[in-house]
Tab-separated table of C-alpha atoms and ligand atoms in Angstrom:
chain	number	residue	atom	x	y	z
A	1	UNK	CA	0.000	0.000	0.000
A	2	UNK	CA	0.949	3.440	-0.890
A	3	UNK	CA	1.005	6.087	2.321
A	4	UNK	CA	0.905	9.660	1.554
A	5	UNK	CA	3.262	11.437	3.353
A	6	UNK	CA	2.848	14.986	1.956
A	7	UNK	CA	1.326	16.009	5.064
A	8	UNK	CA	4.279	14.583	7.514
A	9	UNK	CA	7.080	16.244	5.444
A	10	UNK	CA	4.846	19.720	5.241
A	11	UNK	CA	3.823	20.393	8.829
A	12	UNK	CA	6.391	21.188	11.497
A	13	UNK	CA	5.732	18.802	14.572
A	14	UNK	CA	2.807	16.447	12.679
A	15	UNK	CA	3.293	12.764	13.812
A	16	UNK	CA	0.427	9.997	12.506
A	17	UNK	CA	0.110	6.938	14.136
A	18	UNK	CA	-1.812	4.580	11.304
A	19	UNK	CA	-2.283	0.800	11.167
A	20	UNK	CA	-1.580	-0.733	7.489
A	21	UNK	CA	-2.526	-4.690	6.847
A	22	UNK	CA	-0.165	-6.567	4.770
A	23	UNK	CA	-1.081	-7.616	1.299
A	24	UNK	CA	2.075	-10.185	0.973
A	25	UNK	CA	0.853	-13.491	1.121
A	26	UNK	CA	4.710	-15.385	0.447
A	27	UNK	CA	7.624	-14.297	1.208
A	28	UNK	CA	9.799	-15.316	-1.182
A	29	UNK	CA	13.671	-14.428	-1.607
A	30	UNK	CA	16.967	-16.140	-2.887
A	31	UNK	CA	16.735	-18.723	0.061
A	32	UNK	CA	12.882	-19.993	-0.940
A	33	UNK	CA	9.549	-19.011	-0.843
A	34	UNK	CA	7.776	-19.349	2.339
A	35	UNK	CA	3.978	-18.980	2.931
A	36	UNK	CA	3.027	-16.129	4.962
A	37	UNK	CA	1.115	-18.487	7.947
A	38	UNK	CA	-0.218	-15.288	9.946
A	39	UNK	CA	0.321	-11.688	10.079
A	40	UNK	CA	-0.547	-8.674	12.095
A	41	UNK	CA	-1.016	-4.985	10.843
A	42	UNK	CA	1.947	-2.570	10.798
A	43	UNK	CA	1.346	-0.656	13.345
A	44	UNK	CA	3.007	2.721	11.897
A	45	UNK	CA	4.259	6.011	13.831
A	46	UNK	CA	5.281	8.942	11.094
A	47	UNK	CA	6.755	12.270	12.312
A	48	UNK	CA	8.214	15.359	10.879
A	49	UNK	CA	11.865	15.873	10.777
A	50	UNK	CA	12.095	18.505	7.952
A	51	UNK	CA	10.195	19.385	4.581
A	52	UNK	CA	12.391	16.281	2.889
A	53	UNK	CA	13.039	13.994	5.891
A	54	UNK	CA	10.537	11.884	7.912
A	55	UNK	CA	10.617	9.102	10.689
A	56	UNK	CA	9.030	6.017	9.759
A	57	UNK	CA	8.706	3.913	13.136
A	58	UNK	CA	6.835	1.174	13.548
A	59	UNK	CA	6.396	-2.992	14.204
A	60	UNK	CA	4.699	-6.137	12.864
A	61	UNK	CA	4.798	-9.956	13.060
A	62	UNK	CA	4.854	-12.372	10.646
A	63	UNK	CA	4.949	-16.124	10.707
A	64	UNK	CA	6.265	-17.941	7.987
A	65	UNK	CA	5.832	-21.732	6.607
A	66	UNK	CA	9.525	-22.382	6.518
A	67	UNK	CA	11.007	-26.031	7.939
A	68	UNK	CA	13.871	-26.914	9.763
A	69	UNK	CA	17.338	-27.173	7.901
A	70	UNK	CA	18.777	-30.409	9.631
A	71	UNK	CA	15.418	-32.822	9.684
A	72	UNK	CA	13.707	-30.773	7.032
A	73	UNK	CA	9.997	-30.967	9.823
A	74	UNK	CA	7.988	-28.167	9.017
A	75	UNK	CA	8.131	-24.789	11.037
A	76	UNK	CA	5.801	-22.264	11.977
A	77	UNK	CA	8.591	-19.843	11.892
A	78	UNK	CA	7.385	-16.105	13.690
A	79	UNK	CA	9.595	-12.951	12.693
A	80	UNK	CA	9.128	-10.143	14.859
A	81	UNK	CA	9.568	-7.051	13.455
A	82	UNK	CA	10.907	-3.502	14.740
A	83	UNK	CA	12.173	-0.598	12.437
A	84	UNK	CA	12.754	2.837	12.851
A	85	UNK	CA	14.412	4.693	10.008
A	86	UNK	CA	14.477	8.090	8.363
A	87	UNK	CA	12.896	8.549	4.642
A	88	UNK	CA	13.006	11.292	2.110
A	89	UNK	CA	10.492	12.120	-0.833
A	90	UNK	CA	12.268	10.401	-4.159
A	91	UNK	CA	11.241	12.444	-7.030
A	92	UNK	CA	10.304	11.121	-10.544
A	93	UNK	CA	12.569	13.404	-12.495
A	94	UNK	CA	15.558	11.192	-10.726
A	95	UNK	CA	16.559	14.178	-8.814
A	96	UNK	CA	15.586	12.524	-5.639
A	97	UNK	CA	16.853	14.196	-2.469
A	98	UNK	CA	16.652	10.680	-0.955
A	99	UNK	CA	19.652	8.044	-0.021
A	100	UNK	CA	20.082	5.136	-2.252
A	101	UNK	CA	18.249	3.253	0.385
A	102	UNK	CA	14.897	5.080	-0.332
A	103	UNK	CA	14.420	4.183	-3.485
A	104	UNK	CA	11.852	1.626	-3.928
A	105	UNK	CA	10.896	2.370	-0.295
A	106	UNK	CA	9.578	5.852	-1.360
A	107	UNK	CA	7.728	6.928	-4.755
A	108	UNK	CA	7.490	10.847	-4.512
A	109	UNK	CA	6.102	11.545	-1.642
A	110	UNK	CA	4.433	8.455	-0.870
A	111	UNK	CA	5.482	5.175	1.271
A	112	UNK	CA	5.544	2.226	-0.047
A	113	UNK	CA	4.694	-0.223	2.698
A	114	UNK	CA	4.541	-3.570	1.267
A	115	UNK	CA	8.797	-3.105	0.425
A	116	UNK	CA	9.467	-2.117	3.406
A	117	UNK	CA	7.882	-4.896	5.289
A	118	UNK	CA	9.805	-7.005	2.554
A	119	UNK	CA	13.121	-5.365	3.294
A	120	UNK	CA	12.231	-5.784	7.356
A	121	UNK	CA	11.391	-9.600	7.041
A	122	UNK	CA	14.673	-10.062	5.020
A	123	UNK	CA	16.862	-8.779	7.394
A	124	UNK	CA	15.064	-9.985	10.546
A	125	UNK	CA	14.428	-13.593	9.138
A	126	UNK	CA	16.284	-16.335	10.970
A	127	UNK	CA	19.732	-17.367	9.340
A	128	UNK	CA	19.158	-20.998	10.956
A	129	UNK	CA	16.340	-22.265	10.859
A	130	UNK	CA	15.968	-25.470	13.513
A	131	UNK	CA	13.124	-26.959	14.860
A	132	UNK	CA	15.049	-27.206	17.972
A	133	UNK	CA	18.357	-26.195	19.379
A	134	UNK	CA	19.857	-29.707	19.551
A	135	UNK	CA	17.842	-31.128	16.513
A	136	UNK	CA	19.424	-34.141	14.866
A	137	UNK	CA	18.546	-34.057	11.695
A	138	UNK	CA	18.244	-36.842	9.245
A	139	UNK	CA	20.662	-39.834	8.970
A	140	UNK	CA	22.364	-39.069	6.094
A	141	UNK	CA	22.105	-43.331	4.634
A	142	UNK	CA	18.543	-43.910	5.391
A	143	UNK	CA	16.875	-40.652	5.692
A	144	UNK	CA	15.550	-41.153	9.653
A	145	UNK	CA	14.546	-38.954	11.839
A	146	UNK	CA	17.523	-39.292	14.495
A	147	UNK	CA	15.708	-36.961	17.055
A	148	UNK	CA	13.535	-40.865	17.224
A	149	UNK	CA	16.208	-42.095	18.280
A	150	UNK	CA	18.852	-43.884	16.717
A	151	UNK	CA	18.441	-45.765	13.069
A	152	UNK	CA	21.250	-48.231	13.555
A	153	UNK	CA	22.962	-47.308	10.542
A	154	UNK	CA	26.727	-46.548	10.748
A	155	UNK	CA	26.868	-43.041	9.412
A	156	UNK	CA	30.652	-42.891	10.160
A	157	UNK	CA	32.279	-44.891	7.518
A	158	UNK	CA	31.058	-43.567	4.637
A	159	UNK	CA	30.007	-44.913	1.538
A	160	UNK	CA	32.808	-45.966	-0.711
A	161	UNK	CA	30.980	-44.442	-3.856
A	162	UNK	CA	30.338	-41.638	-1.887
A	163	UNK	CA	33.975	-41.238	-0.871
A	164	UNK	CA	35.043	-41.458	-5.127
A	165	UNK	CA	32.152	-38.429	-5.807
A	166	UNK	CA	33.830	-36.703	-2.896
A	167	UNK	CA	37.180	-37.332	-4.694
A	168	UNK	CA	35.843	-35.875	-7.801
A	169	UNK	CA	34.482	-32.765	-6.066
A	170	UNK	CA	37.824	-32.389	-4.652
A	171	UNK	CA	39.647	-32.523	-7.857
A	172	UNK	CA	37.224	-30.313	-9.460
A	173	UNK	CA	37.754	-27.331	-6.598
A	174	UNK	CA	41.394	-27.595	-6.852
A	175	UNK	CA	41.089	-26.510	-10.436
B	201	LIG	ZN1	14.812	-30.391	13.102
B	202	LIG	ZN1	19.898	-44.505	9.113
C-alpha cells in the first residue's frame, strides 16, 4: 500500500500513528519461498523531521511456513519485526533528495509499505532455521529422523561411492 506522506514532510511537529494490513501473502527471496502463515497490521508512527526527511517507526509480526534445515519438519517460523528509520520524498525526475536506500521504499512523496515490510522480514528472518536447538537431523544413509532415536545405521564410515564423488568434487575445486 501506498502512504501519503505529503502532510508529515509539510507540517512542522505532525506525527500519525496509522495501522496498514499486509497484502504479501509469500515471502519469497533467494533462500525460498515461504507462505506467509499469519500476520498482524503494521502498526506505523510517522513524524516530521524537515520538509524532505521523515521518521518512519513502527512494528509487525509475521509467521512464515519455513522447515527446519537439519530434519527438514515443518516450522511455523514467527519474525518479529521492529524498524525505525528516516525517509526522504524520491522524485520522478531522478533528482531525488533521498539516499540510495529510499528508493523503492519511497515513490514521490508516498510510502511504499509492502517493500518495506519485505526489506524488514529479510533482514530480521532467521539465518538458521531449527526446529530445535539440539535437533538431529536426518541420517544421512537412510533418511531417519535421528531426534527418534537412533536408526542403527553406521553413518561414520562412509560410503565408498560416496567417498570417489567426494574425490571428484575435490579434484574439481582444486582446479
Ligand atoms: Zn529439526
Ligand atoms: Zn539410518
Amino acid at each position: 500500500m501506498l502512504v501519503n506522506l505529503t502532510d508529515i514532510f509539510s507540517s512542522e511537529g505532525k506525527t500519525k500513528d496509522m495501522d496498514v494490513s499486509i497484502e504479501m501473502e509469500v515471502f519469497s527471496s533467494r533462500f525460498g519461498e515461504y507462505p506467509i502463515l499469519e500476520k498482524s497490521p503494521i502498526s506505523f508512527r510517522f513524524e516530521h523531521i524537515s520538509s524532505d526527511r521523515a521518521k518512519v517507526s513502527g512494528s509487525a509480526r509475521v509467521v512464515l511456513d519455513m522447515q527446519c534445515d537439519r530434519c527438514l519438519k515443518p516450522i511455523n517460523q514467527e519474525v518479529c519485526l521492529a524498524f525505525e528509520r528516516e525517509v526522504s520524498p524520491v522524485l520522478e525526475d531522478g533528482a531525488e533528495i533521498s539516499e540510495d536506500d529510499d528508493a523503492g521504499i519511497m515513490e514521490g512523496y508516498s510510502l511504499n509499505t509492502e517493500v518495506l515490510i519485505y526489506n524488514e522480514i529479510l533482514m530480521n528472518q532467521p539465518e538458521k532455521v531449527l526446529c530445535k536447538g539440539d535437533c538431529k537431523g536426518i541420517c544421512m544413509v537412510c533418511g531417519h529422523d535421528l531426534n527418534d532415536g537412533e536408526c542403527g545405521c553406521d553413518t561414520f564410515v562412509p560410503d565408498p561411492r560416496m567417498a570417489v564423488l567426494q574425490d571428484i568434487f575435490n579434484a574439481n575445486k582444486e582446479v
